[in-house]
Short mmCIF file of C-alpha atoms in Angstrom, two decimals:
data_model
loop_
_atom_site.label_atom_id
_atom_site.label_comp_id
_atom_site.label_asym_id
_atom_site.label_seq_id
_atom_site.Cartn_x
_atom_site.Cartn_y
_atom_site.Cartn_z
CA MET A 1 -3.33 10.55 -33.59
CA LYS A 2 -1.79 8.08 -30.78
CA GLU A 3 1.88 8.44 -29.90
CA THR A 4 3.36 5.62 -28.22
CA VAL A 5 5.65 6.15 -25.79
CA ILE A 6 6.76 2.92 -24.53
CA LYS A 7 7.33 -0.23 -26.55
CA THR A 8 8.62 -3.22 -25.72
CA ASP A 9 9.24 -6.32 -28.21
CA GLN A 10 10.22 -9.65 -26.47
CA LEU A 11 12.33 -7.54 -23.06
CA SER A 12 14.15 -10.38 -21.19
CA LYS A 13 16.27 -10.29 -18.18
CA ARG A 14 17.93 -13.20 -16.98
CA PHE A 15 20.40 -13.66 -14.03
CA GLY A 16 21.91 -16.99 -14.86
CA SER A 17 19.22 -19.36 -15.51
CA PHE A 18 16.65 -17.35 -13.54
CA ILE A 19 14.57 -15.59 -15.92
CA ALA A 20 13.25 -12.48 -13.73
CA VAL A 21 11.23 -11.24 -16.48
CA ASP A 22 10.31 -13.23 -19.73
CA ALA A 23 9.98 -11.84 -23.07
CA ILE A 24 7.22 -9.12 -22.38
CA SER A 25 5.70 -7.28 -24.92
CA PHE A 26 3.50 -4.26 -24.57
CA GLU A 27 3.05 -0.65 -25.54
CA VAL A 28 1.94 2.28 -23.55
CA GLN A 29 0.35 5.52 -25.02
CA LYS A 30 0.95 9.20 -24.33
CA GLY A 31 -0.99 10.64 -21.31
CA GLU A 32 -2.46 6.55 -20.57
CA ILE A 33 -2.12 6.01 -16.57
CA PHE A 34 -0.97 2.18 -16.82
CA GLY A 35 -0.70 -0.19 -14.05
CA PHE A 36 1.82 -2.56 -13.66
CA LEU A 37 0.77 -5.21 -11.15
CA GLY A 38 2.07 -8.55 -10.06
CA ALA A 39 2.58 -10.74 -6.98
CA ASN A 40 5.55 -10.39 -5.33
CA GLY A 41 8.45 -11.47 -7.22
CA ALA A 42 6.88 -11.54 -10.54
CA GLY A 43 9.52 -9.39 -12.17
CA LYS A 44 7.66 -5.90 -11.98
CA THR A 45 11.13 -4.41 -10.26
CA THR A 46 13.33 -5.95 -12.82
CA ALA A 47 11.27 -4.86 -15.57
CA MET A 48 10.51 -1.05 -14.61
CA ARG A 49 14.86 -0.68 -13.85
CA MET A 50 15.26 -2.06 -17.54
CA LEU A 51 12.68 0.71 -18.62
CA CYS A 52 14.20 3.45 -17.07
CA GLY A 53 17.40 2.79 -18.44
CA LEU A 54 19.08 1.46 -14.77
CA SER A 55 19.52 -2.06 -16.29
CA VAL A 56 20.67 -3.35 -19.67
CA PRO A 57 18.21 -6.21 -20.86
CA SER A 58 19.45 -10.04 -21.87
CA SER A 59 17.04 -9.81 -25.16
CA GLY A 60 14.51 -8.23 -26.31
CA THR A 61 14.16 -4.63 -27.61
CA ALA A 62 12.38 -1.66 -26.17
CA ALA A 63 11.74 1.96 -26.90
CA ILE A 64 11.01 4.44 -23.90
CA ALA A 65 9.94 7.87 -25.29
CA GLY A 66 11.62 7.02 -28.55
CA PHE A 67 14.90 6.29 -27.13
CA ASP A 68 16.54 2.65 -27.93
CA ILE A 69 16.75 0.96 -24.38
CA TYR A 70 20.26 -0.12 -25.25
CA LYS A 71 21.94 2.76 -26.73
CA LYS A 72 19.82 5.75 -25.52
CA THR A 73 19.92 5.37 -21.54
CA GLU A 74 20.76 8.75 -20.54
CA GLU A 75 18.61 10.35 -22.88
CA ILE A 76 15.76 8.05 -21.34
CA LYS A 77 16.75 9.17 -18.04
CA ARG A 78 16.10 12.91 -19.10
CA ASN A 79 12.86 12.76 -20.07
CA ILE A 80 11.53 10.70 -17.70
CA GLY A 81 10.32 10.87 -13.95
CA TYR A 82 10.63 8.56 -11.06
CA MET A 83 9.39 8.09 -7.62
CA SER A 84 9.03 5.40 -5.20
CA GLN A 85 7.87 4.74 -1.47
CA LYS A 86 11.42 4.37 -0.43
CA PHE A 87 13.55 6.90 -2.34
CA SER A 88 11.59 10.48 -3.36
CA LEU A 89 13.31 13.31 -0.98
CA TYR A 90 16.19 14.56 0.46
CA GLU A 91 15.08 14.49 4.21
CA ASP A 92 17.62 17.23 5.39
CA LEU A 93 17.13 19.57 2.58
CA THR A 94 14.01 22.13 3.11
CA VAL A 95 11.27 21.50 0.58
CA LEU A 96 12.54 24.43 -1.93
CA GLU A 97 15.69 23.06 -1.79
CA ASN A 98 14.53 19.96 -2.87
CA ILE A 99 12.78 21.46 -5.52
CA SER A 100 15.37 23.52 -6.93
CA PHE A 101 18.40 20.80 -6.39
CA PHE A 102 15.78 18.30 -8.77
CA ALA A 103 15.15 20.78 -11.14
CA GLY A 104 18.27 21.75 -10.99
CA ILE A 105 19.48 18.38 -12.06
CA TYR A 106 17.06 18.29 -14.74
CA GLY A 107 19.00 21.02 -16.24
CA LEU A 108 15.80 23.83 -15.67
CA SER A 109 16.74 27.51 -15.99
CA ASN A 110 16.71 29.35 -12.81
CA SER A 111 13.47 31.46 -14.30
CA ALA A 112 12.03 28.51 -14.86
CA ILE A 113 12.72 26.86 -11.71
CA LYS A 114 11.51 29.78 -9.87
CA GLU A 115 8.33 30.06 -11.70
CA LYS A 116 7.91 26.30 -11.58
CA SER A 117 8.46 25.83 -7.94
CA GLU A 118 5.62 28.69 -7.11
CA ALA A 119 3.43 26.80 -9.19
CA LEU A 120 4.27 23.86 -7.24
CA ILE A 121 4.10 25.35 -3.63
CA THR A 122 0.65 27.22 -4.16
CA ARG A 123 -0.77 23.89 -5.71
CA LEU A 124 0.52 21.66 -3.14
CA GLY A 125 -0.72 24.39 -0.75
CA LEU A 126 3.17 24.51 0.90
CA GLN A 127 3.08 27.85 1.40
CA LYS A 128 3.94 28.28 5.05
CA GLU A 129 6.50 24.68 4.72
CA VAL A 130 8.78 25.77 1.93
CA LYS A 131 11.15 26.77 4.50
CA LYS A 132 10.38 23.47 6.94
CA LEU A 133 13.06 20.34 6.57
CA VAL A 134 11.07 17.95 4.18
CA GLY A 135 12.14 14.73 7.03
CA GLU A 136 9.58 16.77 9.14
CA LEU A 137 6.47 16.66 6.71
CA PRO A 138 4.15 13.89 7.39
CA LEU A 139 4.28 11.16 4.83
CA GLY A 140 1.72 12.04 2.93
CA TRP A 141 3.08 15.23 2.10
CA LYS A 142 6.14 13.79 1.86
CA GLN A 143 4.56 11.56 -1.22
CA LYS A 144 2.85 14.61 -2.97
CA LEU A 145 5.61 16.83 -3.02
CA SER A 146 8.19 13.74 -4.41
CA PHE A 147 5.71 13.02 -7.18
CA SER A 148 5.26 17.09 -8.16
CA VAL A 149 9.07 17.09 -8.03
CA ALA A 150 8.87 14.05 -10.16
CA VAL A 151 7.00 15.50 -12.96
CA LEU A 152 8.81 19.45 -12.44
CA HIS A 153 10.67 18.69 -15.63
CA GLU A 154 7.49 17.70 -17.52
CA PRO A 155 9.10 14.05 -18.60
CA LYS A 156 7.20 12.04 -20.85
CA ILE A 157 6.78 9.53 -18.45
CA VAL A 158 6.66 9.13 -15.00
CA PHE A 159 7.41 5.81 -13.29
CA LEU A 160 5.69 5.33 -9.66
CA ASP A 161 6.95 2.40 -7.88
CA GLU A 162 4.15 1.34 -5.09
CA PRO A 163 4.14 5.45 -4.24
CA THR A 164 0.95 5.41 -1.75
CA GLY A 165 1.98 2.88 0.16
CA GLY A 166 1.58 2.80 3.95
CA VAL A 167 -0.60 6.49 2.94
CA ASP A 168 -4.01 7.41 4.79
CA PRO A 169 -7.06 6.77 2.32
CA VAL A 170 -7.40 10.81 2.04
CA THR A 171 -4.09 11.79 0.94
CA ARG A 172 -3.83 8.47 -1.28
CA ARG A 173 -6.95 10.04 -2.99
CA GLN A 174 -5.54 13.37 -3.44
CA PHE A 175 -2.38 11.69 -4.99
CA TRP A 176 -4.45 10.09 -7.20
CA ASP A 177 -5.86 13.58 -8.42
CA LEU A 178 -2.16 14.78 -8.85
CA ILE A 179 -2.05 11.67 -11.05
CA TYR A 180 -4.91 12.52 -13.01
CA GLU A 181 -3.66 15.78 -13.45
CA ALA A 182 -0.47 14.88 -15.03
CA SER A 183 -2.12 12.50 -17.50
CA GLU A 184 -4.19 15.58 -18.80
CA LYS A 185 -1.18 17.04 -19.18
CA GLY A 186 -0.34 14.56 -21.49
CA ILE A 187 2.05 12.74 -18.93
CA THR A 188 2.52 8.88 -19.08
CA VAL A 189 2.07 7.70 -15.62
CA PHE A 190 3.33 4.02 -14.75
CA VAL A 191 2.73 3.02 -11.82
CA THR A 192 2.68 -0.10 -9.45
CA THR A 193 0.47 -0.50 -6.25
CA HIS A 194 -0.72 -3.31 -3.85
CA TYR A 195 -4.29 -1.48 -3.75
CA MET A 196 -6.39 -3.17 -6.69
CA ASP A 197 -9.09 -0.02 -6.36
CA GLU A 198 -5.97 1.79 -7.18
CA ALA A 199 -5.91 -0.50 -10.32
CA GLU A 200 -9.54 0.66 -11.30
CA TYR A 201 -8.03 3.98 -11.63
CA CYS A 202 -5.81 3.12 -14.77
CA ASP A 203 -6.85 3.36 -18.25
CA ARG A 204 -5.46 -0.31 -18.71
CA ILE A 205 -3.27 -2.56 -16.60
CA SER A 206 -0.84 -5.43 -16.45
CA ILE A 207 -0.66 -8.12 -14.36
CA MET A 208 2.52 -10.06 -14.41
CA VAL A 209 2.79 -13.07 -13.22
CA ASP A 210 6.51 -15.48 -13.14
CA GLY A 211 8.31 -13.17 -15.30
CA ARG A 212 5.46 -12.84 -18.25
CA ILE A 213 2.80 -10.49 -18.41
CA SER A 214 -0.63 -12.66 -18.40
CA ALA A 215 -2.97 -10.33 -19.02
CA LEU A 216 -3.21 -6.92 -19.87
CA ASP A 217 -6.07 -4.64 -21.15
CA SER A 218 -8.78 -2.16 -19.23
CA PRO A 219 -9.96 -2.85 -15.66
CA SER A 220 -13.51 -3.59 -17.14
CA ALA A 221 -12.35 -5.69 -20.00
CA LEU A 222 -10.15 -7.60 -17.38
CA LYS A 223 -13.20 -8.49 -15.50
CA THR A 224 -15.45 -9.49 -18.43
CA GLN A 225 -12.76 -11.63 -19.28
CA PHE A 226 -12.43 -13.26 -15.78
CA LYS A 227 -15.96 -13.08 -15.41
CA ALA A 228 -14.68 -11.13 -12.25
CA ALA A 229 -16.90 -8.45 -10.07
CA THR A 230 -13.76 -6.42 -8.60
CA MET A 231 -10.31 -6.48 -9.71
CA ASP A 232 -9.35 -8.09 -6.52
CA GLU A 233 -10.48 -11.26 -8.16
CA VAL A 234 -8.79 -10.95 -11.33
CA PHE A 235 -5.60 -10.74 -9.65
CA TYR A 236 -6.51 -13.42 -7.65
CA GLU A 237 -7.42 -15.77 -10.19
CA LEU A 238 -4.16 -15.20 -12.35
CA ALA A 239 -1.46 -14.91 -9.28
CA ARG A 240 -2.76 -17.59 -7.40
CA GLY A 241 -0.91 -19.89 -9.94
CA ALA A 242 2.38 -18.48 -9.75
CA LYS A 243 4.80 -20.69 -9.23
CA ARG A 244 8.02 -18.41 -7.58
CA GLY A 245 7.53 -15.56 -4.51
CA ASP A 246 10.21 -12.80 -4.22
CA MET B 1 8.11 20.38 16.36
CA GLN B 2 7.66 17.49 18.64
CA LEU B 3 4.85 15.60 18.13
CA PRO B 4 3.84 12.82 20.10
CA ALA B 5 4.16 9.21 18.48
CA VAL B 6 1.27 7.90 20.95
CA ASP B 7 -0.94 10.16 22.40
CA ASP B 8 -3.14 9.61 25.56
CA VAL B 9 -4.28 5.95 24.09
CA SER B 10 -6.79 3.44 26.25
CA PHE B 11 -8.06 0.36 24.89
CA GLU B 12 -8.82 -3.31 26.21
CA VAL B 13 -8.41 -6.19 24.41
CA LYS B 14 -10.34 -9.87 25.59
CA LYS B 15 -8.90 -13.00 25.79
CA GLY B 16 -9.03 -15.09 22.82
CA GLU B 17 -10.18 -11.81 20.51
CA LEU B 18 -8.20 -10.71 17.05
CA PHE B 19 -8.02 -7.17 17.42
CA GLY B 20 -6.70 -4.66 14.90
CA LEU B 21 -4.79 -1.35 14.84
CA ILE B 22 -5.79 0.20 11.54
CA GLY B 23 -4.15 3.04 9.90
CA PRO B 24 -1.59 4.40 8.02
CA ASP B 25 2.21 5.32 8.55
CA GLY B 26 2.86 6.93 11.56
CA ALA B 27 -0.20 6.51 13.23
CA GLY B 28 1.87 4.78 16.14
CA LYS B 29 1.14 1.49 15.59
CA THR B 30 4.72 0.54 15.93
CA SER B 31 5.02 2.13 19.07
CA ILE B 32 1.97 1.01 20.62
CA PHE B 33 3.36 -2.62 20.04
CA ARG B 34 6.85 -1.82 21.36
CA ILE B 35 5.04 0.11 24.52
CA LEU B 36 2.93 -3.81 25.14
CA THR B 37 6.16 -5.91 24.48
CA THR B 38 8.31 -4.03 26.77
CA LEU B 39 10.47 -2.84 24.33
CA LEU B 40 9.65 0.57 24.46
CA LEU B 41 9.10 2.65 27.77
CA ALA B 42 5.69 4.95 27.70
CA GLU B 43 6.29 8.69 28.89
CA HIS B 44 2.58 8.41 31.42
CA GLY B 45 -0.01 6.33 31.82
CA SER B 46 0.19 2.30 32.18
CA ALA B 47 -0.47 -0.74 30.30
CA TRP B 48 -1.20 -4.76 31.51
CA VAL B 49 -1.18 -7.48 28.97
CA ASP B 50 -2.22 -10.78 30.43
CA GLY B 51 -2.13 -9.37 34.19
CA PHE B 52 1.06 -8.01 34.13
CA GLU B 53 2.30 -4.14 34.16
CA VAL B 54 4.62 -3.71 31.55
CA ILE B 55 7.43 -1.73 33.30
CA ARG B 56 7.15 -3.50 36.86
CA ASP B 57 6.86 -7.51 34.99
CA TYR B 58 8.93 -7.20 32.00
CA ARG B 59 10.06 -10.11 32.89
CA GLU B 60 7.05 -11.97 32.59
CA ILE B 61 5.46 -10.21 29.96
CA ARG B 62 8.57 -11.14 27.62
CA LYS B 63 7.87 -14.96 28.46
CA ILE B 64 4.69 -15.07 27.39
CA VAL B 65 3.88 -12.56 24.51
CA GLY B 66 4.89 -13.44 20.89
CA TYR B 67 6.11 -10.63 18.74
CA MET B 68 6.86 -10.24 15.16
CA PRO B 69 8.00 -6.99 14.27
CA GLY B 70 7.22 -5.00 10.80
CA LYS B 71 10.71 -5.69 9.75
CA PHE B 72 12.18 -9.32 9.09
CA SER B 73 14.18 -10.18 12.44
CA LEU B 74 15.60 -13.51 12.47
CA TYR B 75 19.03 -14.67 12.11
CA PRO B 76 19.26 -14.73 7.82
CA ASP B 77 22.74 -16.79 8.44
CA LEU B 78 20.97 -19.73 10.17
CA THR B 79 18.84 -21.89 8.35
CA VAL B 80 15.09 -22.42 8.78
CA ALA B 81 15.41 -25.24 11.52
CA GLU B 82 18.17 -23.52 13.10
CA ASN B 83 15.97 -20.49 13.43
CA LEU B 84 13.21 -22.28 15.22
CA ASN B 85 14.68 -24.53 17.03
CA PHE B 86 16.87 -21.51 18.86
CA PHE B 87 13.49 -19.31 19.52
CA ALA B 88 12.60 -22.52 21.20
CA THR B 89 15.36 -23.16 23.27
CA VAL B 90 15.48 -19.21 24.50
CA PHE B 91 12.36 -19.85 25.64
CA GLY B 92 12.60 -22.98 27.57
CA THR B 93 11.08 -25.23 25.02
CA THR B 94 10.89 -27.64 22.32
CA VAL B 95 9.93 -27.39 18.81
CA LYS B 96 8.05 -31.06 19.14
CA ASP B 97 6.65 -29.79 22.52
CA ASN B 98 4.51 -27.04 20.75
CA TYR B 99 4.38 -28.59 16.92
CA GLU B 100 0.64 -28.99 17.04
CA LEU B 101 0.48 -24.89 16.78
CA ILE B 102 2.77 -24.01 14.00
CA LYS B 103 2.13 -27.59 12.16
CA ASP B 104 -0.20 -25.99 9.40
CA ILE B 105 2.27 -23.05 8.62
CA TYR B 106 5.67 -24.95 9.35
CA VAL B 107 4.62 -27.77 6.75
CA GLN B 108 4.57 -24.85 3.80
CA ILE B 109 8.44 -23.96 4.76
CA GLU B 110 9.38 -27.41 5.75
CA PRO B 111 10.86 -28.49 2.32
CA PHE B 112 13.26 -25.24 2.75
CA LYS B 113 14.03 -26.45 6.17
CA ASP B 114 17.76 -26.35 5.33
CA ARG B 115 17.70 -23.12 3.44
CA ARG B 116 19.39 -20.08 5.22
CA ALA B 117 16.31 -17.78 6.09
CA GLY B 118 18.12 -14.63 4.35
CA LYS B 119 17.96 -16.72 1.04
CA LEU B 120 14.11 -17.22 1.54
CA SER B 121 11.36 -15.20 -0.29
CA GLY B 122 9.43 -12.52 0.85
CA GLY B 123 6.18 -14.84 1.75
CA MET B 124 8.69 -17.72 3.39
CA LYS B 125 10.35 -15.30 5.67
CA GLN B 126 6.65 -14.10 6.76
CA LYS B 127 5.91 -17.49 7.77
CA LEU B 128 8.86 -18.58 9.33
CA ALA B 129 8.93 -15.51 11.43
CA LEU B 130 5.45 -16.04 12.31
CA CYS B 131 6.54 -20.10 13.32
CA CYS B 132 9.46 -18.35 15.53
CA ALA B 133 7.16 -15.64 17.23
CA LEU B 134 4.32 -18.85 18.12
CA ILE B 135 6.91 -21.59 18.99
CA HIS B 136 7.00 -20.84 22.82
CA LYS B 137 2.95 -20.93 22.82
CA PRO B 138 2.41 -17.23 24.00
CA SER B 139 -0.74 -16.37 25.54
CA VAL B 140 -0.68 -12.88 23.11
CA LEU B 141 0.55 -12.60 19.84
CA PHE B 142 1.50 -9.48 18.40
CA LEU B 143 1.88 -8.73 14.43
CA ASP B 144 3.41 -5.60 13.18
CA GLU B 145 2.17 -5.08 9.72
CA PRO B 146 2.03 -8.28 8.67
CA THR B 147 0.54 -7.91 5.01
CA THR B 148 2.43 -4.42 4.21
CA GLY B 149 4.06 -4.65 0.94
CA VAL B 150 2.27 -8.38 0.34
CA ASP B 151 0.38 -9.06 -2.84
CA PRO B 152 -3.87 -9.37 -2.28
CA VAL B 153 -3.19 -13.33 -2.74
CA SER B 154 -0.38 -13.73 -0.27
CA ARG B 155 -2.15 -11.57 1.78
CA LYS B 156 -5.31 -13.17 1.95
CA GLU B 157 -3.45 -16.67 2.90
CA PHE B 158 -1.82 -14.68 5.39
CA TRP B 159 -4.92 -13.94 7.20
CA GLU B 160 -6.64 -17.34 6.73
CA MET B 161 -3.76 -18.57 8.89
CA LEU B 162 -4.70 -15.87 11.81
CA ASN B 163 -8.40 -16.88 11.51
CA ARG B 164 -6.92 -20.62 12.51
CA LEU B 165 -4.91 -19.44 15.24
CA ARG B 166 -7.67 -17.40 16.81
CA MET B 167 -9.34 -20.75 16.50
CA GLN B 168 -7.31 -22.39 18.78
CA GLY B 169 -7.84 -19.26 21.40
CA ILE B 170 -4.77 -17.09 21.24
CA THR B 171 -5.30 -13.52 21.57
CA ILE B 172 -3.73 -11.89 18.95
CA LEU B 173 -2.84 -8.26 18.09
CA VAL B 174 -2.59 -7.10 14.56
CA SER B 175 -1.63 -4.03 12.59
CA THR B 176 -2.32 -2.99 9.34
CA PRO B 177 -2.82 -0.15 6.91
CA TYR B 178 -5.17 -1.90 4.72
CA MET B 179 -8.25 -0.82 5.14
CA ASP B 180 -9.86 -3.76 3.66
CA GLU B 181 -8.25 -5.94 5.78
CA ALA B 182 -10.20 -4.28 8.94
CA THR B 183 -12.81 -6.53 8.86
CA ARG B 184 -11.30 -9.48 9.42
CA CYS B 185 -10.62 -8.74 13.13
CA ASP B 186 -12.99 -8.66 15.77
CA ARG B 187 -12.49 -5.56 16.88
CA ILE B 188 -10.51 -2.43 15.75
CA ALA B 189 -9.19 0.75 16.60
CA LEU B 190 -8.69 3.13 14.11
CA LEU B 191 -5.37 4.80 14.70
CA HIS B 192 -4.24 8.78 13.16
CA ASN B 193 -1.64 10.63 14.49
CA GLY B 194 -0.74 8.86 17.58
CA LYS B 195 -4.27 9.11 18.37
CA ILE B 196 -7.43 6.43 18.63
CA LEU B 197 -10.03 7.92 16.48
CA SER B 198 -12.77 5.05 16.99
CA ILE B 199 -12.59 1.83 18.35
CA ASP B 200 -15.41 -0.83 17.79
CA THR B 201 -16.46 -4.04 15.95
CA PRO B 202 -16.09 -3.19 12.27
CA GLU B 203 -19.95 -3.98 11.65
CA ASN B 204 -20.67 -1.23 14.43
CA MET B 205 -18.35 1.16 12.19
CA ILE B 206 -20.11 0.58 9.24
CA LYS B 207 -23.66 0.79 10.65
CA SER B 208 -22.82 4.09 12.58
CA TYR B 209 -21.98 5.78 8.99
CA PRO B 210 -24.47 8.85 9.45
CA GLU B 211 -25.01 9.12 5.54
CA GLN B 212 -26.56 7.07 2.82
CA LEU B 213 -23.76 6.80 0.64
CA TYR B 214 -23.87 6.25 -3.43
CA ALA B 215 -22.17 4.52 -5.50
CA ILE B 216 -21.73 6.71 -8.80
CA LYS B 217 -19.92 5.16 -12.33
CA ALA B 218 -19.18 6.69 -15.83
CA ASP B 219 -16.82 6.31 -18.43
CA GLN B 220 -14.37 9.12 -16.82
CA MET B 221 -13.31 8.76 -13.79
CA TYR B 222 -11.82 11.73 -12.94
CA LEU B 223 -13.92 14.18 -15.29
CA LEU B 224 -17.11 12.39 -13.03
CA ILE B 225 -15.14 13.57 -9.60
CA LYS B 226 -14.17 16.99 -10.62
CA SER B 227 -17.82 17.49 -11.80
CA LEU B 228 -19.65 16.01 -8.90
CA ARG B 229 -17.62 17.94 -6.97
CA LYS B 230 -19.03 21.14 -8.42
CA TYR B 231 -22.77 19.77 -7.89
CA PRO B 232 -24.34 21.93 -4.63
CA GLU B 233 -25.89 19.05 -3.34
CA VAL B 234 -22.98 16.85 -2.86
CA LEU B 235 -21.42 16.81 0.55
CA ASP B 236 -18.31 14.64 -0.32
CA CYS B 237 -17.25 12.63 -3.03
CA TYR B 238 -13.99 10.45 -3.72
CA ALA B 239 -12.84 7.93 -5.84
CA PHE B 240 -13.74 4.26 -4.71
CA GLY B 241 -12.35 1.34 -7.19
CA GLU B 242 -14.74 1.44 -10.07
CA TYR B 243 -17.05 3.87 -8.34
CA ALA B 244 -17.35 6.96 -7.02
CA HIS B 245 -18.47 7.00 -3.41
CA VAL B 246 -20.95 10.10 -2.90
CA SER B 247 -22.70 11.57 -0.23
CA PHE B 248 -25.25 14.37 -0.41
CA LYS B 249 -26.14 17.38 1.52
CA ILE B 250 -29.89 16.56 1.01
CA PRO B 251 -32.19 14.19 -0.84
CA PHE B 252 -31.18 14.67 -4.58
CA GLU B 253 -33.09 13.69 -7.82
CA GLU B 254 -31.43 10.87 -9.45
CA TYR B 255 -33.16 12.05 -13.10
CA LEU B 256 -31.62 15.31 -12.35
CA LEU B 257 -27.84 14.76 -11.57
CA GLU B 258 -27.74 12.14 -14.25
CA ALA B 259 -28.52 14.85 -16.68
CA TYR B 260 -26.32 17.30 -15.43
CA LEU B 261 -23.61 14.38 -15.25
CA GLY B 262 -24.48 13.69 -19.06
CA ALA B 263 -24.18 17.32 -20.08
CA GLU B 264 -20.79 17.44 -18.32
CA GLY B 265 -19.60 14.66 -21.34
CA LEU B 266 -19.98 11.47 -19.27
CA SER B 267 -21.34 8.45 -20.63
CA GLY B 268 -22.20 5.13 -19.14
CA ILE B 269 -23.66 6.50 -15.73
CA GLU B 270 -24.67 4.39 -12.95
CA ILE B 271 -25.97 5.10 -9.89
CA LYS B 272 -26.63 3.54 -6.86
CA PRO B 273 -27.10 3.60 -2.95
CA THR B 274 -24.09 1.67 -1.50
CA ALA B 275 -22.89 0.21 1.82
CA ALA B 276 -20.10 2.11 3.39
CA THR B 277 -16.66 0.28 4.56
CA ILE B 278 -14.74 1.12 6.92
CA GLU B 279 -12.37 3.01 4.63
CA ASP B 280 -15.42 5.20 3.84
CA TYR B 281 -15.69 5.53 7.74
CA PHE B 282 -12.16 6.51 8.15
CA ILE B 283 -12.07 8.99 5.90
CA LYS B 284 -15.07 10.57 7.38
CA LEU B 285 -13.19 10.71 10.64
CA LEU B 286 -10.17 12.28 8.66
CA LYS B 287 -12.40 15.13 7.33
CA THR B 288 -14.43 15.75 10.54
#
């Protein structure tokens, strides 16, 4: 049975006369890896902030993990995980302190924190680094740790905002292994990226242009639809018509 | 633990070349640029830019280089035109004198010439920053990650602008974390943890890839990769767009591999030889 974890209907956000997000409607299923693409300024960040319960929509409806986007924002925040390239972990706390801190924020019990942090540290091979400050870790490790912390409370959905920007190609792929593992456990992954090869790793992708969703399908269906050999060409075909930049 | 940001780096760039420093965040790209533009002192070693030594002749170097830092560094409360005039004046020239050089780029932002730079979109800021770095007709142009965080359409446009500048004879050093941009350069240095792993033309790097690579596709990428990693003849395997890129320890039988993948539960299997890319080459270097 399919279970819908994100459902939006005509969701919009206006700032004065500027329509940042213009009536977007889509659904994402449980365990799906959903790529959320778009040119700079297309409205991705604004849309994502609404879906995370951080910004009140101007009109339209949406339910995230079954919770209404207007009335149940606190429940939404408890049922999602979030990481971005900019904000991830506290640099001046150690690896273990960061894990305990975020697990505590999400209300995990002390015994659950202990058990989960041990599993996480083993999975990432960070046994020797547990007492190191996160600021001393290489960027790639930080990003992998940050993702693992974002899914530690087993959220229904994890939102990833350009999680692999600037990361080396080997680490980038290790990061995607973590995404696949989370998806196999039933966690829905909602991810933005500027790497078009990563768009191929998603089950389905949407491409936003000027506040609207211009295309939404699996990567192979989109390539067929736009008679393109690569996702890069699909993106180019759609986004070159964009009227606005960021 | 103290790690050197730039570790024993030696390279030469020829006049008129478009030279790329390619590597992830923390590889040392920005530090190298800051040393060469005389904004940071190296602990040891030496460097020359257009015949001038970076410590002794720093005043000369500052006159002849154009530098576009990764972070937007123009005056946000001056307009587009005011910023451009300011930079021209500081370098003792006028916008009119060197207008030919920036014309192609400037016409795209000219409709907004009275807008404050802080109010421009990301793409417009980038174009203005490039104009300001060019307005004194530098002999060497340093561009630090001009395309980071920029969508693929704007990235493509930016590289087309660089190509036109190269045609005009300006030497350009550009850094990027995007491996697919490497082939746009005449020569590249691959950087990681402050060291140059390799330096050559993109074509030569691709040619020197030691194994035959195969592109393998199936209906489920993660299962495909997990299955291939268990296959004894596989040397390395990783996702690469819609395909997995795979190298083998010994020649393999295609029908056996296909049967194995089918038994693992995969369908829609496609196996074909493929050419290595700079990204494959970089992955190889990181793993050896």
